Amino acid sequence: GLYRAHADWPTLRRLTPWVTVGLVIGTIALRELGRIPDAKDALNPWIGAIVLAMLAVTLLRGRLGDRLVPHSPTGTKATGVIAGFTTMVANAAGPVMQIFLVGSGMAKDALMGTTAWYFLSVNVVKLVPLAYLAWDNPSAPVWSGETAKFDLLAAPVGKSTYARIPAKPFANLVLFFSAVGAVRLLFL
């Protein structure tokens, strides 16, 4: 398996129960929002604000030292719930997880391996609540085949680009694109 040797399995195990809680909360939120006309993207600004707050904590950590540790027990629980919720309601857990992993001081290969296995696992698990939501309200689908098509087309480009970027600029790019994604969720 690609990146299996680089994944930080203890971190993934610590996040799992909390991600599950977030997935359940996200499923309930989507079910309720699906009953409201024109409410499809209602949570996006909230998710954008959460990501920007996490980014601020990560950047302040450089100034405040270990007083703001993202991988503390409380930080891990909060990140897990937020990541599970945001991935369920808006496929927006990427910035949440990247900020958490970069803030944990994870090396580039470990960051990529952990991210790859996190999203593979969570996206497979998400199929169950997505199937439930499609069954519960077939007139308000929350998933499209276009997403899978884009991912398949983008994967080779991402892997070749990753190999060429040194670790420090890579971490800065991850934080930058997390901020861009958050701003986009807030205003678009």
Coordinates of N, CA and C in Angstrom, one line a residue:
G1 N 0.8 -1.2 0.0 CA 0.0 0.0 0.0 C 0.8 1.3 0.0
L2 N 0.4 2.2 -0.8 CA 1.0 3.5 -0.9 C 0.9 4.2 0.4
Y3 N 2.1 4.7 0.9 CA 2.2 5.5 2.1 C 2.0 4.7 3.4
R4 N 1.7 3.4 3.4 CA 1.4 2.6 4.6 C 2.5 2.7 5.6
A5 N 3.7 2.6 5.1 CA 4.9 2.6 6.0 C 5.1 4.0 6.6
H6 N 4.5 5.0 6.0 CA 4.7 6.4 6.6 C 3.6 6.9 7.5
A7 N 2.5 6.1 7.5 CA 1.4 6.6 8.3 C 1.7 6.5 9.8
D8 N 1.2 7.5 10.5 CA 1.4 7.5 12.0 C 0.1 6.8 12.6
W9 N 0.2 5.5 12.7 CA -1.0 4.7 13.1 C -1.5 5.1 14.5
P10 N -0.6 5.3 15.5 CA -1.1 5.7 16.8 C -2.0 7.0 16.8
T11 N -1.6 8.0 16.0 CA -2.4 9.2 15.8 C -3.7 8.9 15.2
L12 N -3.7 8.0 14.2 CA -5.0 7.6 13.6 C -5.9 6.9 14.6
R13 N -5.3 6.0 15.4 CA -6.1 5.3 16.4 C -6.7 6.3 17.5
R14 N -5.9 7.3 17.9 CA -6.4 8.2 18.9 C -7.5 9.1 18.3
L15 N -7.5 9.4 17.0 CA -8.5 10.2 16.4 C -9.8 9.4 16.1
T16 N -9.7 8.1 15.8 CA -10.8 7.3 15.3 C -12.1 7.5 16.1
P17 N -12.2 7.3 17.4 CA -13.5 7.4 18.1 C -14.1 8.8 18.0
W18 N -13.2 9.8 18.0 CA -13.7 11.2 17.9 C -14.2 11.6 16.5
V19 N -13.5 11.0 15.5 CA -14.0 11.2 14.1 C -15.3 10.6 13.9
T20 N -15.5 9.4 14.5 CA -16.8 8.7 14.5 C -17.9 9.6 15.1
V21 N -17.7 10.2 16.2 CA -18.6 11.1 16.8 C -19.0 12.2 15.8
G22 N -18.0 12.8 15.2 CA -18.2 13.9 14.2 C -19.0 13.4 13.0
L23 N -18.7 12.2 12.6 CA -19.5 11.7 11.4 C -21.0 11.5 11.8
V24 N -21.2 11.0 13.0 CA -22.6 10.9 13.4 C -23.3 12.2 13.5
I25 N -22.6 13.2 14.1 CA -23.2 14.6 14.2 C -23.4 15.1 12.8
G26 N -22.5 15.0 11.9 CA -22.6 15.5 10.6 C -23.7 14.8 9.8
T27 N -23.9 13.5 10.0 CA -25.0 12.8 9.3 C -26.4 13.4 9.8
I28 N -26.5 13.6 11.1 CA -27.7 14.1 11.6 C -28.0 15.5 11.1
A29 N -26.9 16.3 11.0 CA -27.0 17.7 10.5 C -27.4 17.7 9.0
L30 N -26.8 16.8 8.2 CA -27.2 16.7 6.8 C -28.6 16.2 6.7
R31 N -29.0 15.3 7.5 CA -30.4 14.8 7.4 C -31.4 16.0 7.6
E32 N -31.1 16.7 8.7 CA -32.0 17.8 9.0 C -32.0 19.0 8.0
L33 N -30.8 19.3 7.5 CA -30.6 20.3 6.5 C -31.3 19.9 5.2
G34 N -31.2 18.6 4.9 CA -31.9 18.1 3.6 C -33.4 18.3 3.6
R35 N -33.9 18.5 4.7 CA -35.4 18.8 4.8 C -35.7 20.2 4.6
I36 N -34.7 21.1 4.6 CA -34.9 22.6 4.4 C -34.5 22.9 3.0
P37 N -35.4 23.5 2.2 CA -35.1 23.9 0.9 C -33.9 24.9 0.8
D38 N -33.0 24.8 -0.1 CA -31.9 25.7 -0.3 C -31.0 25.8 0.8
A39 N -30.8 24.8 1.6 CA -29.9 24.8 2.8 C -28.6 24.0 2.6
K40 N -28.4 23.6 1.3 CA -27.3 22.7 1.0 C -25.9 23.2 1.6
D41 N -25.6 24.4 1.4 CA -24.3 24.9 1.8 C -24.3 25.8 3.0
A42 N -25.3 25.7 3.8 CA -25.5 26.5 5.0 C -24.4 26.4 6.0
L43 N -23.7 25.3 6.1 CA -22.7 25.1 7.1 C -21.3 25.6 6.6
N44 N -21.2 25.8 5.3 CA -19.8 26.2 4.8 C -19.2 27.4 5.5
P45 N -19.9 28.5 5.8 CA -19.2 29.6 6.5 C -18.7 29.2 7.9
W46 N -19.5 28.3 8.6 CA -19.1 27.8 9.9 C -17.8 27.0 9.8
I47 N -17.8 26.1 8.8 CA -16.6 25.3 8.6 C -15.4 26.2 8.3
G48 N -15.6 27.1 7.4 CA -14.5 28.1 7.1 C -13.9 28.8 8.3
A49 N -14.8 29.2 9.2 CA -14.4 29.9 10.4 C -13.7 28.9 11.3
I50 N -14.1 27.7 11.4 CA -13.4 26.7 12.3 C -12.0 26.5 11.8
V51 N -11.9 26.3 10.4 CA -10.5 26.1 9.9 C -9.6 27.3 10.1
L52 N -10.2 28.5 9.9 CA -9.3 29.7 10.2 C -8.9 29.8 11.7
A53 N -9.8 29.4 12.6 CA -9.5 29.4 14.0 C -8.4 28.4 14.3
M54 N -8.5 27.2 13.7 CA -7.4 26.2 13.9 C -6.1 26.7 13.3
L55 N -6.2 27.4 12.2 CA -5.0 27.9 11.5 C -4.3 29.0 12.5
A56 N -5.2 29.8 13.1 CA -4.7 30.8 14.0 C -4.0 30.2 15.2
V57 N -4.6 29.1 15.7 CA -4.0 28.4 16.9 C -2.6 27.8 16.4
T58 N -2.6 27.3 15.2 CA -1.3 26.7 14.8 C -0.2 27.8 14.6
L59 N -0.6 28.9 14.1 CA 0.4 30.0 13.9 C 0.8 30.6 15.2
L60 N -0.2 30.7 16.2 CA 0.1 31.3 17.5 C 1.0 30.3 18.3
R61 N 0.9 29.0 18.0 CA 1.7 28.1 18.7 C 3.2 28.4 18.6
G62 N 3.6 28.9 17.4 CA 5.0 29.3 17.2 C 5.4 30.3 18.2
R63 N 4.5 31.2 18.6 CA 4.8 32.3 19.5 C 4.6 31.9 21.0
L64 N 3.6 31.0 21.2 CA 3.3 30.7 22.6 C 3.9 29.3 23.0
G65 N 4.6 28.7 22.2 CA 5.2 27.4 22.5 C 4.2 26.3 22.8
D66 N 4.5 25.5 23.8 CA 3.6 24.3 24.0 C 2.4 24.6 24.8
R67 N 2.0 25.9 25.0 CA 0.8 26.2 25.7 C -0.4 25.9 24.7
L68 N -0.2 25.9 23.4 CA -1.2 25.5 22.5 C -0.7 24.3 21.7
V69 N -1.0 23.1 22.2 CA -0.5 21.9 21.6 C -1.7 21.2 20.9
P70 N -1.6 21.1 19.5 CA -2.8 20.5 18.8 C -3.0 19.0 19.1
H71 N -1.9 18.3 19.5 CA -2.1 16.9 19.7 C -2.3 16.5 21.2
S72 N -2.6 17.5 22.0 CA -3.0 17.2 23.4 C -4.3 16.3 23.4
P73 N -4.6 15.7 24.5 CA -5.8 14.9 24.5 C -7.1 15.7 24.1
T74 N -7.2 17.0 24.6 CA -8.3 17.8 24.2 C -8.3 18.2 22.8
G75 N -7.1 18.6 22.3 CA -6.9 19.0 20.9 C -7.2 17.8 20.0
T76 N -6.8 16.6 20.3 CA -7.1 15.4 19.5 C -8.6 15.1 19.4
K77 N -9.3 15.2 20.6 CA -10.7 15.0 20.6 C -11.4 16.0 19.8
A78 N -11.1 17.3 20.0 CA -11.7 18.4 19.2 C -11.5 18.2 17.7
T79 N -10.2 18.0 17.4 CA -9.9 17.8 15.9 C -10.6 16.6 15.3
G80 N -10.7 15.5 16.1 CA -11.4 14.3 15.6 C -12.9 14.6 15.3
V81 N -13.6 15.3 16.2 CA -15.0 15.6 16.1 C -15.2 16.6 14.9
I82 N -14.3 17.6 14.9 CA -14.4 18.6 13.8 C -14.1 18.0 12.5
A83 N -13.1 17.2 12.4 CA -12.7 16.5 11.1 C -13.9 15.6 10.6
G84 N -14.4 14.8 11.6 CA -15.5 13.9 11.2 C -16.8 14.7 10.7
F85 N -17.1 15.8 11.4 CA -18.2 16.6 11.1 C -18.0 17.3 9.7
T86 N -16.8 17.9 9.6 CA -16.6 18.7 8.3 C -16.5 17.8 7.1
T87 N -15.9 16.6 7.3 CA -15.9 15.7 6.1 C -17.2 15.2 5.7
M88 N -18.1 15.0 6.7 CA -19.4 14.5 6.4 C -20.3 15.6 5.8
V89 N -20.3 16.8 6.3 CA -21.2 17.8 5.8 C -20.7 18.6 4.6
A90 N -19.3 18.6 4.3 CA -18.8 19.5 3.2 C -17.6 18.9 2.6
N91 N -17.2 17.7 2.9 CA -15.9 17.2 2.4 C -14.8 18.2 2.6
A92 N -14.8 18.8 3.8 CA -13.8 19.9 4.1 C -12.9 19.6 5.2
A93 N -12.6 18.3 5.5 CA -11.8 17.9 6.6 C -10.3 18.1 6.3
G94 N -10.0 18.2 5.0 CA -8.6 18.4 4.6 C -7.8 19.4 5.3
P95 N -8.3 20.7 5.3 CA -7.6 21.7 6.1 C -7.5 21.4 7.6
V96 N -8.6 20.9 8.2 CA -8.6 20.5 9.6 C -7.5 19.5 9.9
M97 N -7.5 18.5 9.1 CA -6.5 17.4 9.4 C -5.0 17.9 9.1
Q98 N -4.9 18.7 8.0 CA -3.5 19.2 7.7 C -3.0 20.1 8.8
I99 N -3.9 21.0 9.3 CA -3.4 21.9 10.3 C -3.1 21.1 11.6
F100 N -3.9 20.2 11.9 CA -3.6 19.3 13.1 C -2.3 18.6 12.9
L101 N -2.0 18.0 11.8 CA -0.8 17.2 11.6 C 0.4 18.0 11.5
V102 N 0.3 19.2 10.8 CA 1.4 20.1 10.7 C 1.8 20.7 12.1
G103 N 0.7 21.0 12.8 CA 0.9 21.6 14.1 C 1.5 20.6 15.1
S104 N 1.3 19.3 14.8 CA 1.9 18.2 15.6 C 3.4 18.0 15.4
G105 N 3.9 18.7 14.4 CA 5.3 18.6 14.0 C 5.6 17.4 13.2
M106 N 4.6 16.8 12.6 CA 4.8 15.6 11.8 C 5.7 15.8 10.6
A107 N 6.6 14.9 10.3 CA 7.5 15.0 9.2 C 6.7 14.8 7.9
K108 N 7.2 15.3 6.8 CA 6.5 15.3 5.5 C 5.9 14.0 5.1
D109 N 6.8 12.9 5.1 CA 6.3 11.6 4.7 C 5.2 11.1 5.7
A110 N 5.4 11.3 7.0 CA 4.4 10.9 7.9 C 3.1 11.6 7.7
L111 N 3.2 12.9 7.4 CA 2.0 13.7 7.2 C 1.2 13.2 6.0
M112 N 2.0 12.9 4.9 CA 1.3 12.4 3.7 C 0.7 11.0 4.0
G113 N 1.5 10.1 4.6 CA 1.0 8.8 4.9 C -0.2 8.8 5.8
T114 N -0.2 9.6 6.8 CA -1.3 9.6 7.8 C -2.5 10.2 7.1
T115 N -2.3 11.3 6.3 CA -3.4 11.9 5.6 C -4.1 10.9 4.6
A116 N -3.2 10.3 3.9 CA -3.8 9.3 2.9 C -4.6 8.2 3.5
W117 N -4.1 7.6 4.6 CA -4.8 6.6 5.3 C -6.0 7.1 6.0
Y118 N -5.9 8.3 6.6 CA -7.1 8.9 7.2 C -8.2 9.0 6.2
F119 N -8.0 9.6 5.1 CA -9.1 9.9 4.1 C -9.5 8.6 3.4
L120 N -8.7 7.7 3.2 CA -9.1 6.4 2.6 C -10.1 5.7 3.6
S121 N -9.7 5.6 4.9 CA -10.5 5.0 5.9 C -11.9 5.7 6.1
V122 N -11.8 7.0 6.3 CA -13.0 7.8 6.5 C -13.9 7.8 5.4
N123 N -13.4 7.9 4.1 CA -14.3 7.9 3.0 C -14.9 6.6 2.7
V124 N -14.3 5.5 3.1 CA -14.9 4.2 3.0 C -16.1 4.1 4.0
V125 N -15.8 4.5 5.3 CA -16.8 4.5 6.3 C -18.0 5.4 6.0
K126 N -17.7 6.6 5.4 CA -18.7 7.5 5.0 C -19.8 7.0 4.0
L127 N -19.4 5.9 3.3 CA -20.3 5.3 2.4 C -21.6 4.9 3.1
V128 N -21.5 4.4 4.3 CA -22.7 3.9 5.0 C -23.7 5.1 5.3
P129 N -23.2 6.2 6.0 CA -24.2 7.3 6.2 C -24.6 8.0 4.9
L130 N -23.7 8.0 3.9 CA -24.2 8.6 2.6 C -25.3 7.8 2.0
A131 N -25.2 6.5 2.1 CA -26.2 5.6 1.5 C -27.5 5.8 2.3
Y132 N -27.4 5.9 3.7 CA -28.5 6.2 4.5 C -29.2 7.5 4.1
L133 N -28.4 8.6 3.9 CA -29.0 9.9 3.6 C -29.6 9.8 2.2
A134 N -29.1 9.1 1.3 CA -29.7 9.0 -0.1 C -31.0 8.2 0.0
W135 N -31.0 7.2 0.9 CA -32.3 6.5 1.1 C -33.3 7.3 1.8
D136 N -32.9 8.1 2.8 CA -33.8 8.9 3.6 C -34.4 10.1 2.9
N137 N -33.6 10.7 2.0 CA -34.1 11.8 1.2 C -33.5 11.8 -0.2
P138 N -34.0 11.0 -1.1 CA -33.4 10.9 -2.4 C -33.5 12.1 -3.3
S139 N -34.3 13.1 -2.9 CA -34.4 14.3 -3.6 C -33.2 15.3 -3.3
A140 N -32.4 15.1 -2.3 CA -31.3 15.9 -1.9 C -30.0 15.2 -1.8
P141 N -29.4 14.8 -2.9 CA -28.2 14.0 -2.8 C -27.1 14.8 -2.3
V142 N -26.2 14.1 -1.5 CA -25.0 14.8 -0.9 C -23.7 14.3 -1.5
W143 N -23.8 13.5 -2.5 CA -22.6 13.0 -3.1 C -22.8 12.9 -4.6
S144 N -21.7 13.1 -5.4 CA -21.8 13.0 -6.8 C -20.6 12.3 -7.4
G145 N -20.8 11.6 -8.5 CA -19.7 10.9 -9.2 C -18.7 11.8 -9.7
E146 N -19.0 13.1 -9.9 CA -18.0 14.1 -10.3 C -16.8 14.2 -9.4
T147 N -17.1 14.1 -8.1 CA -16.1 14.2 -7.1 C -15.1 13.1 -7.3
A148 N -15.5 11.9 -7.4 CA -14.6 10.7 -7.6 C -13.8 10.9 -8.9
K149 N -14.5 11.4 -9.9 CA -13.8 11.6 -11.2 C -12.6 12.6 -11.1
F150 N -12.9 13.7 -10.4 CA -11.9 14.7 -10.2 C -10.7 14.1 -9.3
D151 N -11.0 13.4 -8.3 CA -10.0 12.8 -7.4 C -9.1 11.8 -8.3
L152 N -9.7 11.0 -9.1 CA -8.9 10.1 -9.9 C -8.0 10.8 -10.9
L153 N -8.4 11.9 -11.4 CA -7.6 12.7 -12.4 C -6.5 13.5 -11.7
A154 N -6.8 13.9 -10.5 CA -5.8 14.8 -9.7 C -4.7 13.9 -9.0
A155 N -5.0 12.7 -8.7 CA -4.0 11.9 -7.9 C -2.6 11.8 -8.5
P156 N -2.5 11.5 -9.8 CA -1.1 11.4 -10.3 C -0.3 12.8 -10.3
V157 N -1.0 13.9 -10.5 CA -0.4 15.2 -10.4 C 0.1 15.5 -9.0
G158 N -0.8 15.2 -8.0 CA -0.4 15.4 -6.6 C 0.8 14.6 -6.2
K159 N 0.9 13.4 -6.5 CA 2.0 12.5 -6.1 C 3.3 13.0 -6.7
S160 N 3.3 13.4 -8.0 CA 4.6 13.8 -8.6 C 5.0 15.2 -8.0
T161 N 4.0 16.1 -7.7 CA 4.3 17.4 -7.2 C 4.9 17.2 -5.7
Y162 N 4.3 16.3 -5.0 CA 4.7 16.1 -3.6 C 6.1 15.7 -3.5
A163 N 6.6 14.8 -4.4 CA 8.0 14.4 -4.4 C 9.0 15.5 -4.6
R164 N 8.6 16.5 -5.3 CA 9.5 17.6 -5.6 C 9.6 18.7 -4.6
I165 N 8.7 18.8 -3.6 CA 8.7 19.9 -2.6 C 9.4 19.5 -1.3
P166 N 10.4 20.3 -0.9 CA 11.1 20.0 0.4 C 10.1 20.2 1.5
A167 N 10.4 19.6 2.7 CA 9.5 19.5 3.8 C 9.0 20.9 4.4
K168 N 9.9 21.8 4.6 CA 9.5 23.1 5.2 C 8.5 23.9 4.2
P169 N 8.9 24.1 3.0 CA 7.9 24.7 2.1 C 6.6 23.9 1.9
F170 N 6.7 22.6 2.0 CA 5.5 21.7 1.9 C 4.6 22.1 3.1
A171 N 5.1 22.2 4.3 CA 4.2 22.5 5.5 C 3.6 23.9 5.3
N172 N 4.4 24.8 4.8 CA 3.9 26.2 4.6 C 2.8 26.2 3.5
L173 N 3.0 25.4 2.4 CA 1.9 25.3 1.4 C 0.7 24.7 1.9
V174 N 0.8 23.7 2.8 CA -0.4 23.0 3.4 C -1.2 24.1 4.2
L175 N -0.5 24.9 5.0 CA -1.2 25.9 5.8 C -1.8 26.9 4.9
F176 N -1.1 27.4 3.8 CA -1.6 28.4 2.9 C -2.9 27.9 2.2
F177 N -2.8 26.7 1.7 CA -4.0 26.1 1.0 C -5.2 25.9 1.9
S178 N -4.9 25.6 3.2 CA -5.9 25.4 4.2 C -6.6 26.8 4.4
A179 N -5.8 27.8 4.4 CA -6.4 29.2 4.6 C -7.2 29.5 3.4
V180 N -6.7 29.3 2.2 CA -7.5 29.6 0.9 C -8.8 28.8 1.0
G181 N -8.8 27.5 1.3 CA -10.0 26.7 1.4 C -11.0 27.3 2.4
A182 N -10.5 27.7 3.5 CA -11.4 28.3 4.6 C -12.0 29.6 4.1
V183 N -11.2 30.5 3.5 CA -11.8 31.7 3.0 C -12.8 31.5 1.9
R184 N -12.6 30.5 1.1 CA -13.5 30.1 0.0 C -14.8 29.6 0.7
L185 N -14.8 28.8 1.7 CA -16.0 28.3 2.4 C -16.7 29.5 3.1
L186 N -16.0 30.5 3.6 CA -16.6 31.6 4.2 C -17.4 32.5 3.2
F187 N -16.8 32.7 2.1 CA -17.3 33.8 1.2 C -17.9 33.3 -0.1
L188 N -17.8 32.1 -0.5 CA -18.3 31.6 -1.8 C -19.4 30.6 -1.6

